[in-house]
Amino acid sequence: MASLFTKRKKKILFLASGRGSNLKAVLQTLRNGKIPGQGIALVTDNPEAKALEIAAEFQVPTRVLDFRSFLEKSEYHRKLLELLLEFSPELIVTAGYMKILKPEVIRAFPNRIINIHPSLLPAFPGLAAQKQAWNAGVKIAGCTAHFVDEGVDSGPIILQAAVKIKEGMSERDLTLEILKEEHKILPLAIRYFCEDRLFIENGKVNIR
Ligand code: GRF
């Protein structure tokens, strides 16, 4: 019998545009019951996203807003906000979502959007972060789970994991090593959020 003290599950909506390996890592953790949360939807801008198959595999409802089919891109962003408000999630997770969220979306869900980024922010924000790190010749790379604010990859940092660049490693090896770490810290950041353990003070996240 469920305990009276069992935490109510938080409603999580995912935004993803591609492969969906982070989505899968999170859905697996949710299925194992390790997070007091439930996936209520995957929304994608890409009808070919592999993430759609992953969501279906885990019985998570999906919605496609095909970005390319919108002549007016502002209409895409308007529809997206409408859809998000309709689902009314307590947490939005961007897991390889390749569009920049408009300020209206961020303001509608303040400190309720978590992103996974493949660098040790604030280094290497933006696209192809692993390549940026590789080209810069850093000796330690990694990934960051953070809240989304109105800047690019600039919101309060929740968790980070480091990856040492070893002798003989290729850029591809590095990308794969970083991805493995992403699959650990994203579910953990979501777990902390769902357990109400994240507090933001002066732009910094405290985990209690
Ligand atoms: C990941 O490297 C993530 O950090 C970045 O986009 C990639 C998405 O991969 N934002 P996947 O779709 O989760 O496999």
mmCIF file of C-alpha atoms and ligand atoms in Angstrom:
data_model
loop_
_atom_site.group_PDB
_atom_site.id
_atom_site.type_symbol
_atom_site.label_atom_id
_atom_site.label_comp_id
_atom_site.label_asym_id
_atom_site.label_seq_id
_atom_site.Cartn_x
_atom_site.Cartn_y
_atom_site.Cartn_z
ATOM 1 C CA MET A 1 0.000 0.000 0.000
ATOM 2 C CA ALA A 2 1.302 3.442 -0.863
ATOM 3 C CA SER A 3 2.352 5.373 2.195
ATOM 4 C CA LEU A 4 0.389 8.468 3.135
ATOM 5 C CA PHE A 5 3.679 10.269 2.859
ATOM 6 C CA THR A 6 4.391 9.171 -0.725
ATOM 7 C CA LYS A 7 5.175 12.305 -2.681
ATOM 8 C CA ARG A 8 2.739 13.297 -5.362
ATOM 9 C CA LYS A 9 4.329 12.858 -8.762
ATOM 10 C CA LYS A 10 5.236 16.048 -10.592
ATOM 11 C CA LYS A 11 4.064 16.394 -14.181
ATOM 12 C CA ILE A 12 7.021 16.556 -16.567
ATOM 13 C CA LEU A 13 6.854 17.609 -20.203
ATOM 14 C CA PHE A 14 9.795 16.970 -22.521
ATOM 15 C CA LEU A 15 10.958 19.011 -25.489
ATOM 16 C CA ALA A 16 13.331 17.191 -27.851
ATOM 17 C CA SER A 17 14.314 17.495 -31.492
ATOM 18 C CA GLY A 18 16.436 14.451 -32.273
ATOM 19 C CA ARG A 19 17.892 11.172 -31.076
ATOM 20 C CA GLY A 20 16.364 11.303 -27.610
ATOM 21 C CA SER A 21 19.009 9.418 -25.644
ATOM 22 C CA ASN A 22 18.645 11.816 -22.699
ATOM 23 C CA LEU A 23 14.873 11.453 -22.891
ATOM 24 C CA LYS A 24 15.348 7.677 -22.695
ATOM 25 C CA ALA A 25 17.674 7.919 -19.703
ATOM 26 C CA VAL A 26 15.108 10.028 -17.845
ATOM 27 C CA LEU A 27 12.130 7.852 -18.808
ATOM 28 C CA GLN A 28 14.013 4.766 -17.618
ATOM 29 C CA THR A 29 14.670 6.390 -14.258
ATOM 30 C CA LEU A 30 11.031 7.460 -14.007
ATOM 31 C CA ARG A 31 9.934 3.922 -14.790
ATOM 32 C CA ASN A 32 12.182 2.571 -12.038
ATOM 33 C CA GLY A 33 10.239 4.734 -9.626
ATOM 34 C CA LYS A 34 13.356 6.621 -8.562
ATOM 35 C CA ILE A 35 11.858 10.040 -9.252
ATOM 36 C CA PRO A 36 8.532 11.346 -7.885
ATOM 37 C CA GLY A 37 7.590 12.472 -11.370
ATOM 38 C CA GLN A 38 5.709 11.317 -14.455
ATOM 39 C CA GLY A 39 6.227 12.090 -18.134
ATOM 40 C CA ILE A 40 3.032 13.668 -19.405
ATOM 41 C CA ALA A 41 4.133 14.501 -22.954
ATOM 42 C CA LEU A 42 6.921 14.826 -25.462
ATOM 43 C CA VAL A 43 6.637 17.823 -27.754
ATOM 44 C CA THR A 44 8.931 18.007 -30.761
ATOM 45 C CA ASP A 45 9.534 20.439 -33.596
ATOM 46 C CA ASN A 46 10.816 17.594 -35.784
ATOM 47 C CA PRO A 47 8.452 14.937 -37.161
ATOM 48 C CA GLU A 48 11.463 12.664 -37.789
ATOM 49 C CA ALA A 49 12.844 12.851 -34.275
ATOM 50 C CA LYS A 50 13.835 9.431 -32.944
ATOM 51 C CA ALA A 51 12.672 10.772 -29.585
ATOM 52 C CA LEU A 52 9.106 10.160 -30.807
ATOM 53 C CA GLU A 53 9.730 6.395 -30.913
ATOM 54 C CA ILE A 54 11.288 6.475 -27.472
ATOM 55 C CA ALA A 55 8.326 8.335 -25.978
ATOM 56 C CA ALA A 56 5.943 5.837 -27.604
ATOM 57 C CA GLU A 57 7.972 2.955 -26.162
ATOM 58 C CA PHE A 58 7.384 4.427 -22.692
ATOM 59 C CA GLN A 59 3.710 5.255 -23.394
ATOM 60 C CA VAL A 60 4.304 8.988 -23.167
ATOM 61 C CA PRO A 61 1.883 10.991 -25.367
ATOM 62 C CA THR A 62 3.547 12.897 -28.196
ATOM 63 C CA ARG A 63 2.790 16.081 -30.103
ATOM 64 C CA VAL A 64 4.557 17.280 -33.238
ATOM 65 C CA LEU A 65 4.736 20.946 -34.155
ATOM 66 C CA ASP A 66 6.630 20.697 -37.421
ATOM 67 C CA PHE A 67 8.815 23.814 -37.382
ATOM 68 C CA ARG A 68 9.414 23.671 -41.135
ATOM 69 C CA SER A 69 5.713 23.734 -41.892
ATOM 70 C CA PHE A 70 5.257 27.152 -40.273
ATOM 71 C CA LEU A 71 5.754 29.953 -42.796
ATOM 72 C CA GLU A 72 5.571 32.438 -39.944
ATOM 73 C CA LYS A 73 8.033 31.181 -37.340
ATOM 74 C CA SER A 74 6.395 33.372 -34.710
ATOM 75 C CA GLU A 75 3.297 31.241 -35.218
ATOM 76 C CA TYR A 76 5.308 28.130 -34.237
ATOM 77 C CA HIS A 77 6.384 29.811 -31.007
ATOM 78 C CA ARG A 78 2.819 30.964 -30.298
ATOM 79 C CA LYS A 79 1.449 27.447 -30.846
ATOM 80 C CA LEU A 80 4.183 25.948 -28.694
ATOM 81 C CA LEU A 81 3.307 28.218 -25.779
ATOM 82 C CA GLU A 82 -0.373 27.394 -26.227
ATOM 83 C CA LEU A 83 0.390 23.674 -26.125
ATOM 84 C CA LEU A 84 2.615 23.990 -23.081
ATOM 85 C CA LEU A 85 -0.044 25.938 -21.195
ATOM 86 C CA GLU A 86 -2.593 23.316 -22.160
ATOM 87 C CA PHE A 87 -0.493 20.491 -20.726
ATOM 88 C CA SER A 88 0.339 22.686 -17.756
ATOM 89 C CA PRO A 89 3.458 20.759 -16.656
ATOM 90 C CA GLU A 90 5.191 21.447 -13.351
ATOM 91 C CA LEU A 91 8.532 20.890 -15.044
ATOM 92 C CA ILE A 92 9.680 21.191 -18.654
ATOM 93 C CA VAL A 93 12.844 19.364 -19.653
ATOM 94 C CA THR A 94 14.668 20.353 -22.822
ATOM 95 C CA ALA A 95 16.661 17.299 -23.861
ATOM 96 C CA GLY A 96 18.312 18.030 -27.178
ATOM 97 C CA TYR A 97 15.659 20.580 -28.143
ATOM 98 C CA MET A 98 17.258 22.554 -30.960
ATOM 99 C CA LYS A 99 15.181 25.727 -30.866
ATOM 100 C CA ILE A 100 15.674 28.681 -28.565
ATOM 101 C CA LEU A 101 12.690 29.149 -26.284
ATOM 102 C CA LYS A 102 11.061 32.559 -26.528
ATOM 103 C CA PRO A 103 11.001 34.776 -23.414
ATOM 104 C CA GLU A 104 7.206 34.317 -23.180
ATOM 105 C CA VAL A 105 7.710 30.580 -22.603
ATOM 106 C CA ILE A 106 10.439 31.136 -20.039
ATOM 107 C CA ARG A 107 8.323 33.706 -18.212
ATOM 108 C CA ALA A 108 5.353 31.325 -18.183
ATOM 109 C CA PHE A 109 7.507 28.649 -16.482
ATOM 110 C CA PRO A 110 10.029 30.527 -14.332
ATOM 111 C CA ASN A 111 12.696 28.220 -12.866
ATOM 112 C CA ARG A 112 10.645 25.313 -14.097
ATOM 113 C CA ILE A 113 12.612 24.484 -17.239
ATOM 114 C CA ILE A 114 15.709 22.284 -17.019
ATOM 115 C CA ASN A 115 18.177 21.882 -19.873
ATOM 116 C CA ILE A 116 21.106 19.538 -20.421
ATOM 117 C CA HIS A 117 24.126 21.053 -22.129
ATOM 118 C CA PRO A 118 27.291 19.185 -23.222
ATOM 119 C CA SER A 119 29.910 21.498 -21.698
ATOM 120 C CA LEU A 120 31.003 22.759 -18.315
ATOM 121 C CA LEU A 121 29.074 26.023 -18.429
ATOM 122 C CA PRO A 122 29.697 28.910 -18.498
ATOM 123 C CA ALA A 123 32.362 27.639 -20.924
ATOM 124 C CA PHE A 124 31.195 26.828 -24.426
ATOM 125 C CA PRO A 125 27.522 27.784 -24.553
ATOM 126 C CA GLY A 126 25.586 27.402 -27.807
ATOM 127 C CA LEU A 127 25.881 24.818 -30.533
ATOM 128 C CA ALA A 128 28.480 22.034 -30.902
ATOM 129 C CA ALA A 129 29.797 22.563 -27.382
ATOM 130 C CA GLN A 130 31.878 19.370 -27.428
ATOM 131 C CA LYS A 131 33.604 20.531 -30.621
ATOM 132 C CA GLN A 132 34.206 23.953 -29.085
ATOM 133 C CA ALA A 133 35.839 22.298 -26.065
ATOM 134 C CA TRP A 134 37.852 19.945 -28.258
ATOM 135 C CA ASN A 135 39.085 22.785 -30.483
ATOM 136 C CA ALA A 136 40.028 24.851 -27.443
ATOM 137 C CA GLY A 137 42.264 21.986 -26.281
ATOM 138 C CA VAL A 138 40.807 21.860 -22.781
ATOM 139 C CA LYS A 139 41.984 19.000 -20.565
ATOM 140 C CA ILE A 140 38.690 18.675 -18.711
ATOM 141 C CA ALA A 141 35.327 18.853 -20.477
ATOM 142 C CA GLY A 142 31.890 17.797 -19.262
ATOM 143 C CA CYS A 143 28.217 18.607 -19.092
ATOM 144 C CA THR A 144 25.788 20.761 -17.144
ATOM 145 C CA ALA A 145 22.156 20.433 -16.081
ATOM 146 C CA HIS A 146 20.786 23.930 -15.521
ATOM 147 C CA PHE A 147 17.639 25.958 -15.260
ATOM 148 C CA VAL A 148 16.753 27.879 -18.401
ATOM 149 C CA ASP A 149 16.642 31.645 -18.271
ATOM 150 C CA GLU A 150 16.334 34.152 -21.074
ATOM 151 C CA GLY A 151 20.000 33.908 -22.093
ATOM 152 C CA VAL A 152 21.658 31.127 -24.073
ATOM 153 C CA ASP A 153 22.728 28.322 -21.710
ATOM 154 C CA SER A 154 23.145 30.911 -18.968
ATOM 155 C CA GLY A 155 20.634 29.876 -16.290
ATOM 156 C CA PRO A 156 21.424 28.688 -12.735
ATOM 157 C CA ILE A 157 23.577 25.557 -12.702
ATOM 158 C CA ILE A 158 22.099 22.519 -10.944
ATOM 159 C CA LEU A 159 24.679 19.772 -11.548
ATOM 160 C CA GLN A 160 27.829 19.264 -13.557
ATOM 161 C CA ALA A 161 29.968 16.261 -14.411
ATOM 162 C CA ALA A 162 33.542 16.413 -15.641
ATOM 163 C CA VAL A 163 35.230 14.257 -18.272
ATOM 164 C CA LYS A 164 39.019 14.101 -18.406
ATOM 165 C CA ILE A 165 40.506 14.207 -21.873
ATOM 166 C CA LYS A 166 42.923 11.333 -21.984
ATOM 167 C CA GLU A 167 45.824 10.754 -24.321
ATOM 168 C CA GLY A 168 44.662 9.211 -27.610
ATOM 169 C CA MET A 169 41.028 10.221 -27.171
ATOM 170 C CA SER A 170 39.238 11.414 -30.303
ATOM 171 C CA GLU A 171 36.603 14.131 -30.458
ATOM 172 C CA ARG A 172 34.017 11.397 -30.972
ATOM 173 C CA ASP A 173 35.212 9.517 -27.868
ATOM 174 C CA LEU A 174 34.920 12.731 -25.908
ATOM 175 C CA THR A 175 31.377 13.360 -27.157
ATOM 176 C CA LEU A 176 30.384 9.820 -26.130
ATOM 177 C CA GLU A 177 31.986 10.130 -22.700
ATOM 178 C CA ILE A 178 30.163 13.411 -22.135
ATOM 179 C CA LEU A 179 26.871 11.854 -23.250
ATOM 180 C CA LYS A 180 27.284 9.047 -20.683
ATOM 181 C CA GLU A 181 27.592 11.692 -17.981
ATOM 182 C CA GLU A 182 24.577 13.607 -19.337
ATOM 183 C CA HIS A 183 22.537 10.448 -18.868
ATOM 184 C CA LYS A 184 23.469 10.466 -15.185
ATOM 185 C CA ILE A 185 23.145 14.120 -14.215
ATOM 186 C CA LEU A 186 19.943 14.964 -16.080
ATOM 187 C CA PRO A 187 17.827 12.325 -14.285
ATOM 188 C CA LEU A 188 19.443 13.325 -10.990
ATOM 189 C CA ALA A 189 18.702 17.034 -11.515
ATOM 190 C CA ILE A 190 15.096 16.131 -12.334
ATOM 191 C CA ARG A 191 14.914 13.959 -9.244
ATOM 192 C CA TYR A 192 16.090 16.814 -7.030
ATOM 193 C CA PHE A 193 13.541 19.140 -8.657
ATOM 194 C CA CYS A 194 10.715 16.660 -8.128
ATOM 195 C CA GLU A 195 11.794 16.167 -4.514
ATOM 196 C CA ASP A 196 11.563 19.967 -3.997
ATOM 197 C CA ARG A 197 15.230 20.091 -3.083
ATOM 198 C CA LEU A 198 16.396 22.865 -5.405
ATOM 199 C CA PHE A 199 16.521 26.439 -4.125
ATOM 200 C CA ILE A 200 17.827 29.383 -6.101
ATOM 201 C CA GLU A 201 19.497 32.189 -4.188
ATOM 202 C CA ASN A 202 21.364 34.997 -5.941
ATOM 203 C CA GLY A 203 21.358 33.055 -9.185
ATOM 204 C CA LYS A 204 22.917 29.988 -7.549
ATOM 205 C CA VAL A 205 21.242 26.657 -6.963
ATOM 206 C CA ASN A 206 21.435 25.115 -3.508
ATOM 207 C CA ILE A 207 20.556 21.437 -3.189
ATOM 208 C CA ARG A 208 19.042 20.645 0.204
HETATM 209 C C1 GRF B 1 22.962 16.195 -26.035
HETATM 210 O O1 GRF B 1 24.354 16.190 -26.200
HETATM 211 C C2 GRF B 1 22.513 17.400 -25.243
HETATM 212 O O2 GRF B 1 23.421 17.778 -24.277
HETATM 213 C C3 GRF B 1 22.422 18.464 -26.310
HETATM 214 O O3 GRF B 1 21.913 17.795 -27.433
HETATM 215 C C4 GRF B 1 22.250 16.404 -27.372
HETATM 216 C C5 GRF B 1 20.957 15.649 -27.443
HETATM 217 O O4 GRF B 1 21.164 14.270 -27.485
HETATM 218 N N1 GRF B 1 21.617 19.563 -25.860
HETATM 219 P P1 GRF B 1 19.944 13.279 -27.283
HETATM 220 O O5 GRF B 1 18.875 13.702 -28.285
HETATM 221 O O6 GRF B 1 19.463 13.409 -25.879
HETATM 222 O O7 GRF B 1 20.492 11.927 -27.597
#
